[in-house]
C-alpha positions as a printed Julia matrix, in Angstrom:
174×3 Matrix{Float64}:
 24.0   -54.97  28.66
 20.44  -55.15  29.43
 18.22  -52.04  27.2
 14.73  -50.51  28.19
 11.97  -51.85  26.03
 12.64  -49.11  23.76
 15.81  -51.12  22.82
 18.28  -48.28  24.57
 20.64  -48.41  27.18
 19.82  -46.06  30.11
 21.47  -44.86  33.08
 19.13  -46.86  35.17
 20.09  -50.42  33.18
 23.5   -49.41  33.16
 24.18  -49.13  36.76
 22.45  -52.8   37.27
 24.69  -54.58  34.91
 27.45  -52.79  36.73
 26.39  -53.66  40.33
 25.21  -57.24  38.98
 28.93  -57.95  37.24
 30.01  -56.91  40.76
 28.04  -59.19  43.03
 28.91  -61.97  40.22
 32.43  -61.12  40.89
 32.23  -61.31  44.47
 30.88  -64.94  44.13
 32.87  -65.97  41.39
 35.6   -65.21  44.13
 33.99  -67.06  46.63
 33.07  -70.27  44.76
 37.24  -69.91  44.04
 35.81  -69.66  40.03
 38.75  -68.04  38.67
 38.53  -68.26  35.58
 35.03  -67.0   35.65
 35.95  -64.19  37.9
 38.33  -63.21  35.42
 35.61  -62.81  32.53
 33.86  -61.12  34.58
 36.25  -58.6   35.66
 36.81  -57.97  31.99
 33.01  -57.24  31.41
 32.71  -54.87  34.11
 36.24  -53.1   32.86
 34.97  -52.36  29.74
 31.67  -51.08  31.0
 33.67  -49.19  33.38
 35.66  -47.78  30.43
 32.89  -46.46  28.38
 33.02  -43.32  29.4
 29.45  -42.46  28.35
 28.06  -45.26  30.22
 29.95  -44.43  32.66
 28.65  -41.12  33.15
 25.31  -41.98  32.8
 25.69  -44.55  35.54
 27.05  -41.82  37.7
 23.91  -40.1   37.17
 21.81  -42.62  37.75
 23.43  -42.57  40.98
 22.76  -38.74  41.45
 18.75  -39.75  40.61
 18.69  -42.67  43.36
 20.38  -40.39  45.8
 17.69  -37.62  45.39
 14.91  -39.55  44.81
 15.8   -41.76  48.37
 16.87  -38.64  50.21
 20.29  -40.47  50.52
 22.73  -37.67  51.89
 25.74  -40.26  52.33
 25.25  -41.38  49.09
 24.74  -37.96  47.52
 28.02  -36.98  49.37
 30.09  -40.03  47.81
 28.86  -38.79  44.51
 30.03  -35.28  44.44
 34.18  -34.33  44.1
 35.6   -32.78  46.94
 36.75  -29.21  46.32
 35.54  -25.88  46.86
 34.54  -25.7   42.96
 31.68  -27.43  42.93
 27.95  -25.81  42.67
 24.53  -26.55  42.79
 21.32  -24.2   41.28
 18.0   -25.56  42.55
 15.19  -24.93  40.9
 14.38  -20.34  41.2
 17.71  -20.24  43.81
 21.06  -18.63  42.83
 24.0   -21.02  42.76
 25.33  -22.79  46.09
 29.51  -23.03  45.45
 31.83  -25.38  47.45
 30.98  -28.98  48.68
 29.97  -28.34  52.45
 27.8   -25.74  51.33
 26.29  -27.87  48.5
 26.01  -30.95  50.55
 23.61  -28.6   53.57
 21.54  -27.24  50.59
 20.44  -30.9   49.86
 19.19  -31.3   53.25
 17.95  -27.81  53.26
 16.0   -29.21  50.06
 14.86  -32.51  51.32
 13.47  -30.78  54.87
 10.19  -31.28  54.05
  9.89  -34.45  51.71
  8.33  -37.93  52.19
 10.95  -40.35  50.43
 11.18  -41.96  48.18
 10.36  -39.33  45.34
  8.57  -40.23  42.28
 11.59  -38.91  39.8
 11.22  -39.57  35.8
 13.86  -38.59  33.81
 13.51  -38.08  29.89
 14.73  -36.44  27.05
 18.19  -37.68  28.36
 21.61  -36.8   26.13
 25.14  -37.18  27.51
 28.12  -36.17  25.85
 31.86  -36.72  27.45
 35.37  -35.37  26.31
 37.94  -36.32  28.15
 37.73  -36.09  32.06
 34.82  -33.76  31.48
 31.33  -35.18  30.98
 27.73  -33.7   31.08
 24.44  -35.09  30.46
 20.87  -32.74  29.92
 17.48  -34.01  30.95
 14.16  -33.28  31.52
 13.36  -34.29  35.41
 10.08  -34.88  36.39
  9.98  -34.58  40.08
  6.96  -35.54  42.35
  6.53  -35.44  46.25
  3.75  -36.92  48.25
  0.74  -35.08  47.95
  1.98  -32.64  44.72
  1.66  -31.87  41.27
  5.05  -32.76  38.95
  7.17  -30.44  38.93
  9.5   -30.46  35.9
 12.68  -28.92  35.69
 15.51  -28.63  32.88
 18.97  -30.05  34.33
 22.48  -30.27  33.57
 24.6   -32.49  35.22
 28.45  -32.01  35.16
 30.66  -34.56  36.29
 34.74  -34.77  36.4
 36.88  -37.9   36.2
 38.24  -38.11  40.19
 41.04  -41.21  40.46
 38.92  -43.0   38.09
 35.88  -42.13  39.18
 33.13  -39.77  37.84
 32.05  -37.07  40.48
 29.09  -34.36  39.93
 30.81  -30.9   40.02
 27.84  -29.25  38.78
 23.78  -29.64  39.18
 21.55  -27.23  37.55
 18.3   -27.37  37.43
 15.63  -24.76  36.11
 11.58  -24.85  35.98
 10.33  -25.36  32.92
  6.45  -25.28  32.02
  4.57  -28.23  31.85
């Protein structure tokens, strides 16, 4: 897996290895490279199996999402059910998915995309079908200051997959 130049893997350089072992797998297929498909398919198992890179891909995804003002992929991201809630930044929490998914374009009304988003101070910490990573986002829009904001993203195993259930995100000072 490829690292930042601080020698750590991020969420960022962990969903490229995962969507380059897929596009390698694709044409591995193609060239009929079996046997290379197969390694490959192994590789991207076992990233797929690390359950904390796997959760910090899936919020890498979340980041790309916001910071393109991508509501289809924002919507793939986030389970399904009525328990899921979202806290922007000085607003009370937003429960159930339609009602989440309206508050993102509520939010992104009046942006330029992309976003300048920086994320830092970034833990993550998984038991079971439960994980949750905290961060520092650094959020930018044309023509503004950063804004910076203390998050927690929670995200449930779904048929393999790991959904956001829960973003919360409060204003810190600069």
């Amino acid at each position: 897996m490829s690292e930042d130049s601080e020698g750590t893997l991020s969420g960022e350089n962990i969903l490229l290895n995962e969507e380059s072992l897929a596009q390698d797998l694709k044409t591995a297929i193609k060239e009929e490279n079996y046997a290379r498909a197969a390694k490959i398919r192994d590789s991207l198992r076992l990233l797929q199996e690390d359950s904390k890179a796997s959760v910090l891909a899936a919020n890498a995804r979340f980041y790309n999402s916001f910071r393109h003002g991508n509501l289809a992929a924002m919507q793939t991201l986030w389970s399904k059910g009525e328990n899921v809630c979202v806290v922007h930044p000085g607003v009370s929490g937003i429960t159930g998915y339609d009602l989440v998914m309206g508050s993102w374009e509520f939010v992104w009304a009046e942006y330029d995309f992309p976003l300048d988003i920086e994320i830092r101070d970034v833990q993550v910490h998984v038991r079971g079908d439960i994980g949750y990573v905290t961060c520092i986002e650094m959020v930018k829009t044309k023509g503004s200051s950063w804004g910076k904001q203390f998050a927690t993203n929670v995200f449930e195993k779904v048929d393999g997959q790991w959904c956001m259930c829960i973003h919360h995100a409060s204003y810190i000072d600069l």
